[in-house]
Short mmCIF file of C-alpha atoms in Angstrom, two decimals:
data_model
loop_
_atom_site.label_atom_id
_atom_site.label_comp_id
_atom_site.label_asym_id
_atom_site.label_seq_id
_atom_site.Cartn_x
_atom_site.Cartn_y
_atom_site.Cartn_z
CA MET A 266 25.34 15.54 5.26
CA LEU A 267 21.81 14.66 4.22
CA MET A 268 20.54 11.56 6.06
CA THR A 269 16.81 12.06 5.80
CA PRO A 270 14.36 9.39 4.58
CA GLY A 271 13.73 11.31 1.38
CA PRO A 272 14.75 13.39 -0.33
CA THR A 273 18.05 11.56 -0.16
CA ALA A 274 21.56 12.69 -1.08
CA VAL A 275 21.99 12.95 -4.86
CA PRO A 276 25.35 11.56 -6.06
CA GLU A 277 27.67 13.51 -8.34
CA PRO A 278 26.91 11.62 -11.61
CA VAL A 279 23.23 12.44 -11.22
CA ARG A 280 23.96 16.11 -10.56
CA GLU A 281 26.18 16.17 -13.63
CA ALA A 282 23.39 14.73 -15.77
CA MET A 283 21.09 17.49 -14.55
CA SER A 284 23.53 20.18 -15.67
CA ARG A 285 23.48 19.16 -19.34
CA GLU A 286 21.72 21.15 -22.02
CA LEU A 287 17.95 21.02 -21.65
CA ILE A 288 16.01 18.71 -23.98
CA ASN A 289 12.58 19.93 -25.07
CA PRO A 290 10.29 17.00 -24.25
CA ASP A 291 7.54 18.16 -26.58
CA VAL A 292 9.50 18.35 -29.85
CA ASP A 293 12.85 16.59 -29.42
CA PRO A 294 12.64 12.83 -30.20
CA ARG A 295 15.61 12.19 -27.90
CA PHE A 296 13.37 12.75 -24.88
CA ARG A 297 11.03 9.95 -25.87
CA GLU A 298 14.05 7.64 -26.20
CA ILE A 299 15.18 8.57 -22.68
CA TYR A 300 11.66 8.12 -21.28
CA ASP A 301 11.28 4.70 -22.90
CA ARG A 302 14.66 3.61 -21.57
CA LEU A 303 13.71 4.89 -18.13
CA THR A 304 10.42 2.96 -18.00
CA ASP A 305 12.16 -0.21 -19.20
CA ARG A 306 14.75 0.15 -16.44
CA LEU A 307 12.09 0.85 -13.84
CA ALA A 308 10.22 -2.25 -14.96
CA ALA A 309 13.38 -4.22 -14.17
CA VAL A 310 13.57 -2.61 -10.73
CA TYR A 311 9.90 -3.33 -10.10
CA GLY A 312 10.54 -6.90 -11.26
CA VAL A 313 7.80 -6.83 -13.89
CA GLY A 314 9.62 -6.64 -17.21
CA PRO A 315 10.16 -5.52 -19.84
CA GLY A 316 9.22 -8.67 -21.69
CA VAL A 317 7.20 -10.18 -18.83
CA SER A 318 3.68 -11.12 -19.91
CA ALA A 319 0.60 -9.98 -18.01
CA ALA A 320 -0.10 -13.61 -17.13
CA ASP A 321 3.32 -13.83 -15.46
CA GLY A 322 2.90 -10.59 -13.53
CA GLY A 323 3.99 -8.11 -16.19
CA ARG A 324 3.01 -4.48 -15.67
CA ASP A 325 3.17 -1.25 -17.63
CA VAL A 326 5.40 1.31 -15.94
CA VAL A 327 4.63 5.00 -16.20
CA VAL A 328 6.36 8.10 -14.85
CA LEU A 329 4.34 11.19 -13.98
CA GLY A 330 5.72 14.67 -13.48
CA GLY A 331 5.11 15.38 -9.81
CA GLU A 332 6.35 14.51 -6.32
CA GLY A 333 5.62 11.02 -5.03
CA ILE A 334 2.34 11.99 -3.35
CA LEU A 335 0.95 12.65 -6.84
CA GLY A 336 1.10 8.90 -7.43
CA LEU A 337 -1.07 8.21 -4.38
CA GLU A 338 -3.67 10.75 -5.42
CA ALA A 339 -3.55 9.74 -9.08
CA ALA A 340 -4.15 6.09 -8.16
CA VAL A 341 -7.27 7.07 -6.24
CA ALA A 342 -8.41 9.63 -8.82
CA SER A 343 -7.99 7.06 -11.60
CA LEU A 344 -9.87 4.24 -9.84
CA VAL A 345 -12.42 5.87 -7.54
CA GLU A 346 -15.72 7.50 -8.41
CA PRO A 347 -18.74 8.30 -6.23
CA GLY A 348 -19.88 5.09 -4.59
CA THR A 349 -16.65 3.13 -5.07
CA GLU A 350 -16.08 0.97 -1.98
CA VAL A 351 -12.46 1.10 -0.81
CA LEU A 352 -10.83 -0.79 2.06
CA CYS A 353 -7.92 1.23 3.44
CA LEU A 354 -5.55 -0.91 5.52
CA SER A 355 -3.40 1.26 7.74
CA ASN A 356 -0.99 1.51 10.65
CA GLY A 357 0.30 4.98 9.97
CA LEU A 358 -0.01 8.43 8.48
CA TYR A 359 0.14 7.51 4.80
CA GLY A 360 -2.23 4.58 5.17
CA GLU A 361 -4.76 6.93 6.72
CA GLY A 362 -4.08 9.43 3.95
CA PHE A 363 -5.41 6.99 1.36
CA ALA A 364 -8.81 7.13 3.09
CA ASP A 365 -8.76 10.93 2.87
CA PHE A 366 -8.05 10.78 -0.86
CA VAL A 367 -10.83 8.23 -1.38
CA GLU A 368 -13.39 10.42 0.33
CA SER A 369 -12.23 13.52 -1.54
CA TYR A 370 -13.05 11.74 -4.82
CA GLY A 371 -16.47 10.61 -3.62
CA GLY A 372 -15.58 7.06 -2.70
CA GLU A 373 -16.70 5.17 0.40
CA ALA A 374 -13.61 4.49 2.54
CA THR A 375 -13.55 1.76 5.18
CA LEU A 376 -10.48 2.39 7.33
CA VAL A 377 -9.12 -0.76 8.98
CA ASP A 378 -6.34 0.60 11.15
CA ALA A 379 -3.92 -0.10 13.97
CA PRO A 380 -1.69 2.14 16.12
CA ARG A 381 1.53 3.36 14.54
CA ASP A 382 3.74 0.96 16.54
CA GLU A 383 1.73 -2.16 15.70
CA PRO A 384 1.64 -4.41 12.62
CA LEU A 385 -1.03 -4.15 9.96
CA PRO A 386 -4.34 -5.30 11.51
CA LEU A 387 -4.70 -8.53 9.53
CA ASP A 388 -7.35 -10.04 11.81
CA ALA A 389 -9.45 -6.91 11.44
CA LEU A 390 -8.87 -7.13 7.69
CA ASP A 391 -10.32 -10.66 7.70
CA GLU A 392 -13.33 -9.43 9.65
CA ALA A 393 -13.94 -6.57 7.23
CA LEU A 394 -13.69 -8.89 4.24
CA ALA A 395 -16.06 -11.42 5.84
CA ALA A 396 -18.73 -8.88 6.78
CA ASP A 397 -22.16 -9.51 5.23
CA ASP A 398 -22.14 -6.13 3.50
CA ALA A 399 -18.53 -6.34 2.27
CA ASP A 400 -18.36 -5.40 -1.40
CA PHE A 401 -14.99 -3.75 -1.89
CA ASP A 402 -13.80 -2.62 -5.31
CA LEU A 403 -10.35 -1.54 -4.19
CA ALA A 404 -7.90 -1.97 -1.29
CA THR A 405 -5.02 0.34 -0.37
CA MET A 406 -2.01 -0.11 1.89
CA VAL A 407 1.53 1.15 2.52
CA HIS A 408 4.64 -1.01 2.30
CA CYS A 409 7.00 1.25 4.26
CA GLU A 410 5.37 3.72 6.65
CA THR A 411 8.24 6.20 6.60
CA PRO A 412 7.14 8.28 9.64
CA THR A 413 7.73 5.25 11.91
CA GLY A 414 10.26 3.28 9.86
CA THR A 415 7.84 0.35 9.67
CA LEU A 416 8.07 -2.24 6.88
CA ASN A 417 4.62 -3.79 6.57
CA ASP A 418 3.81 -7.37 5.66
CA VAL A 419 1.91 -6.52 2.50
CA GLY A 420 2.42 -10.04 1.14
CA THR A 421 0.21 -11.58 3.81
CA ALA A 422 -2.36 -8.81 3.37
CA LEU A 423 -2.44 -9.55 -0.37
CA ASP A 424 -2.92 -13.26 0.44
CA ARG A 425 -5.97 -12.42 2.57
CA LEU A 426 -7.45 -10.16 -0.10
CA GLU A 427 -6.94 -12.74 -2.85
CA ALA A 428 -8.46 -15.51 -0.73
CA ALA A 429 -11.51 -13.43 0.15
CA ASP A 430 -12.21 -11.88 -3.24
CA GLY A 431 -9.84 -12.12 -6.16
CA GLU A 432 -11.61 -9.24 -7.90
CA ILE A 433 -10.50 -6.53 -5.44
CA LEU A 434 -7.98 -4.21 -7.07
CA THR A 435 -4.94 -3.34 -4.95
CA VAL A 436 -2.95 -0.12 -4.62
CA VAL A 437 0.31 -0.16 -2.64
CA ASP A 438 2.45 2.82 -1.69
CA ALA A 439 6.01 1.50 -2.08
CA VAL A 440 7.52 4.98 -2.32
CA SER A 441 10.00 4.43 0.54
CA SER A 442 10.84 0.80 -0.19
CA LEU A 443 11.06 0.42 -3.98
CA GLY A 444 14.68 0.04 -5.03
CA GLY A 445 15.95 -0.91 -1.57
CA VAL A 446 13.57 -3.66 -0.47
CA PRO A 447 11.84 -6.47 -2.41
CA VAL A 448 8.28 -5.47 -3.37
CA PRO A 449 5.73 -8.06 -4.62
CA THR A 450 4.79 -5.87 -7.57
CA ASP A 451 3.57 -8.79 -9.67
CA ARG A 452 0.69 -9.21 -7.19
CA ILE A 453 -0.22 -5.51 -6.98
CA ASP A 454 -2.46 -3.70 -9.45
CA VAL A 455 -0.95 -0.25 -8.92
CA CYS A 456 2.45 -0.18 -7.21
CA LEU A 457 3.68 3.33 -6.50
CA GLY A 458 7.22 4.70 -6.26
CA ALA A 459 9.06 8.01 -6.46
CA SER A 460 12.38 9.44 -7.59
CA GLN A 461 13.66 10.95 -4.33
CA LYS A 462 13.89 7.90 -2.07
CA CYS A 463 15.95 4.75 -2.75
CA PHE A 464 17.00 5.93 -6.23
CA SER A 465 18.63 9.12 -4.88
CA ALA A 466 17.35 11.34 -7.67
CA PRO A 467 15.75 14.73 -6.96
CA PRO A 468 12.09 14.94 -5.96
CA GLY A 469 9.71 15.53 -8.84
CA LEU A 470 8.67 12.19 -10.36
CA ALA A 471 6.01 9.68 -9.34
CA THR A 472 6.31 6.17 -10.79
CA ALA A 473 3.75 3.39 -11.05
CA ALA A 474 3.57 -0.20 -12.27
CA VAL A 475 0.00 -0.77 -13.48
CA SER A 476 -1.75 -4.07 -14.23
CA ASP A 477 -4.02 -4.71 -17.21
CA ARG A 478 -7.08 -5.03 -15.01
CA ALA A 479 -6.28 -1.70 -13.33
CA TRP A 480 -6.08 -0.07 -16.76
CA ALA A 481 -9.45 -1.60 -17.63
CA ALA A 482 -10.99 -0.23 -14.43
CA MET A 483 -9.58 3.24 -15.14
CA GLU A 484 -11.00 3.22 -18.65
CA ALA A 485 -14.40 2.15 -17.32
CA ARG A 486 -14.40 4.99 -14.78
CA ASP A 487 -13.15 7.71 -17.19
CA PRO A 488 -11.24 9.86 -14.64
CA HIS A 489 -11.95 13.58 -14.88
CA SER A 490 -8.54 14.90 -13.80
CA LEU A 491 -5.81 15.40 -16.38
CA TYR A 492 -2.91 15.78 -13.97
CA ALA A 493 -3.89 13.25 -11.28
CA ASN A 494 -4.58 10.58 -13.87
CA PHE A 495 -2.58 7.59 -15.10
CA LEU A 496 -4.60 6.97 -18.26
CA PRO A 497 -2.96 9.64 -20.48
CA PHE A 498 0.41 7.96 -19.81
CA ARG A 499 -0.65 4.48 -20.91
CA ASP A 500 0.20 5.30 -24.53
CA VAL A 501 2.50 8.27 -25.15
CA SER A 502 3.39 7.32 -28.73
CA ASP A 503 1.71 10.51 -29.94
CA GLY A 504 3.15 12.70 -27.20
CA PHE A 505 2.81 13.38 -23.48
CA PRO A 506 -0.33 14.90 -21.96
CA TYR A 507 1.68 17.86 -20.69
CA THR A 508 5.28 19.10 -20.82
CA HIS A 509 7.24 16.54 -18.85
CA LEU A 510 9.87 17.37 -16.25
CA THR A 511 12.86 16.89 -18.51
CA THR A 512 15.66 17.45 -16.04
CA GLU A 513 14.10 15.16 -13.45
CA VAL A 514 13.61 12.40 -16.03
CA VAL A 515 17.26 12.68 -17.11
CA ALA A 516 18.34 12.65 -13.45
CA LEU A 517 16.35 9.53 -12.60
CA ASP A 518 17.71 7.81 -15.70
CA ALA A 519 21.26 8.59 -14.53
CA ALA A 520 20.44 7.41 -11.00
CA LEU A 521 19.21 4.10 -12.40
CA ASP A 522 22.52 3.77 -14.26
CA LEU A 523 24.21 3.63 -10.87
CA TRP A 524 21.56 1.37 -9.34
CA LEU A 525 21.69 -1.19 -12.16
CA ASP A 526 25.48 -1.13 -12.41
CA GLU A 527 25.68 -1.99 -8.72
CA GLY A 528 23.11 -4.75 -9.06
CA LEU A 529 19.92 -5.73 -7.27
CA ASP A 530 21.48 -8.00 -4.66
CA ALA A 531 24.30 -5.60 -3.83
CA VAL A 532 21.90 -2.67 -3.39
CA ARG A 533 19.67 -4.61 -1.02
CA GLU A 534 22.63 -5.95 0.96
CA ARG A 535 23.95 -2.40 1.32
CA HIS A 536 20.60 -1.23 2.71
CA GLU A 537 20.46 -4.14 5.14
CA ALA A 538 24.00 -3.51 6.36
CA ALA A 539 23.41 0.22 6.87
CA ALA A 540 20.15 -0.42 8.74
CA ARG A 541 21.73 -3.08 10.94
CA ARG A 542 24.61 -0.81 11.90
CA CYS A 543 22.31 2.13 12.58
CA ARG A 544 20.28 0.07 15.03
CA GLU A 545 23.38 -1.40 16.66
CA ARG A 546 24.72 2.09 17.28
CA GLY A 547 21.30 3.24 18.46
CA ALA A 548 21.12 0.40 20.99
CA GLU A 549 24.55 1.40 22.32
CA LEU A 550 23.09 4.88 22.92
CA GLY A 551 20.02 3.50 24.65
CA LEU A 552 17.76 4.12 21.65
CA GLU A 553 15.33 1.67 20.09
CA PRO A 554 13.39 1.86 16.83
CA VAL A 555 9.67 2.58 17.06
CA PRO A 556 8.54 -0.84 15.83
CA ASP A 557 10.47 -3.91 16.89
CA PRO A 558 13.61 -4.50 14.76
CA GLU A 559 11.97 -7.33 12.80
CA ARG A 560 9.38 -4.87 11.48
CA SER A 561 11.77 -1.97 10.89
CA SER A 562 12.50 -1.09 7.29
CA PRO A 563 16.00 -1.46 5.80
CA THR A 564 15.52 2.05 4.42
CA VAL A 565 14.80 4.12 7.54
CA THR A 566 15.14 3.89 11.31
CA ALA A 567 12.82 5.88 13.57
CA PHE A 568 14.15 6.28 17.12
CA GLU A 569 11.95 7.18 20.09
CA VAL A 570 13.25 10.38 21.72
CA PRO A 571 10.23 11.66 23.69
CA GLY A 572 9.93 15.42 23.43
CA ARG A 573 13.48 15.86 22.15
CA ALA A 574 13.28 15.35 18.38
CA PRO A 575 13.25 19.01 17.20
CA ALA A 576 16.07 20.02 19.57
CA LEU A 577 18.23 17.06 18.55
CA GLN A 578 17.58 17.75 14.89
CA GLU A 579 18.66 21.38 15.32
CA ALA A 580 21.80 20.46 17.27
CA LEU A 581 22.85 17.89 14.69
CA ARG A 582 22.38 20.38 11.87
CA GLU A 583 24.08 23.33 13.53
CA GLU A 584 26.92 21.54 15.34
CA HIS A 585 27.69 18.63 13.00
CA ASP A 586 26.17 19.52 9.61
CA VAL A 587 24.08 16.33 9.70
CA LEU A 588 20.43 16.63 8.74
CA LEU A 589 17.95 14.07 10.07
CA ALA A 590 14.16 14.14 10.02
CA THR A 591 11.77 14.28 12.94
CA GLY A 592 8.55 12.29 12.98
CA LEU A 593 5.37 13.47 11.31
CA GLY A 594 1.97 14.19 12.80
CA GLU A 595 1.66 12.92 16.36
CA GLY A 596 5.30 11.79 16.32
CA ALA A 597 6.77 15.17 15.37
CA ASP A 598 8.28 15.84 18.80
CA ASP A 599 9.02 12.27 19.82
CA ILE A 600 10.66 10.54 16.85
CA LEU A 601 14.01 11.15 15.18
CA ARG A 602 14.48 9.45 11.82
CA VAL A 603 17.70 8.35 10.12
CA GLY A 604 17.31 7.79 6.39
CA HIS A 605 19.71 5.08 5.26
CA MET A 606 18.25 4.72 1.79
CA GLY A 607 19.62 5.16 -1.68
CA HIS A 608 23.04 6.83 -1.82
CA SER A 609 22.88 7.30 1.97
CA ALA A 610 22.61 3.56 2.66
CA ARG A 611 26.31 3.20 3.41
CA VAL A 612 27.80 2.06 6.69
CA GLU A 613 30.38 4.86 6.72
CA ARG A 614 27.66 7.51 6.43
CA VAL A 615 25.71 5.81 9.21
CA GLU A 616 28.79 5.76 11.44
CA GLU A 617 29.36 9.49 10.94
CA THR A 618 25.69 10.18 11.62
CA MET A 619 25.58 8.12 14.80
CA ASP A 620 28.84 9.64 16.05
CA ALA A 621 27.17 13.05 15.72
CA LEU A 622 24.01 11.82 17.42
CA ALA A 623 26.06 10.42 20.31
CA ALA A 624 27.65 13.83 20.75
CA VAL A 625 24.34 15.71 21.05
CA LEU A 626 22.35 13.27 23.15
#
């Protein structure tokens, strides 16, 4: 049983959709119809349309052929050039990764960071914004830091950025929250998602909701990359910039069928219930999530198991056929992660998982 925080378990209707006859995305008009339907549905999930004006927070939604990390790099590649000043707000691995991308594209990254078990450093953000030499073009942050199961208060961070300088463009990694947790997309210039997390489709697609002013900035910068570039997807009426990942697009479309049939409120309530039960069972076993429960994401729980994570992961897989994830980076040996997101965000799957974990502890 797959209970990792992405890729998540893919339900049968999605697997069935993937087994249908292949559609050629370059010459068959049916593919464009599927893609257009998919972006309209994603706009509804993002909460930005279709039919929502730019003044009311409307965004264009695009889907690139590549795993979710492509979206993070493409956002930077599309908006950063040598000399671009970028404030990278971070309390984890992916927040720090934004700074690495910025520097690789010649930008000037200012990393405002906090330890992995602490909230976003909002006071330090205020100080950076108030500095005499502050002249930021762009700010990046992560909504759900998956390696620690932390759901960050991006709303307050956006408040601080808007109050300090309403011209700063914002990029938010919502890969592990979109579809399971409310995301303030209407306040974000580039909001990033992916197919393999809360939607329970296979890995292979990066999604983004892009504001008009972000498009304008991309056009002014004229990005040099074809693949790590949102601009070619702004208007695909004359075709896609490269052969799209047909099967993955069809799979995500089928996954959104299930998501929309269930309904926004029901999906979020299911994630909350699964997370709550996971942490209740963890507490009974003497385990606590890495951040305090109020800052833990409804999509993933990261338990502290100092030095034991790889051994517990192996025992769960070999003895109970349950696959969990360990931490990443410095938490690889000390954190065990339960992914209750997407199709896996069900109390019965959590109960089976925690029964297995109780047996191997």
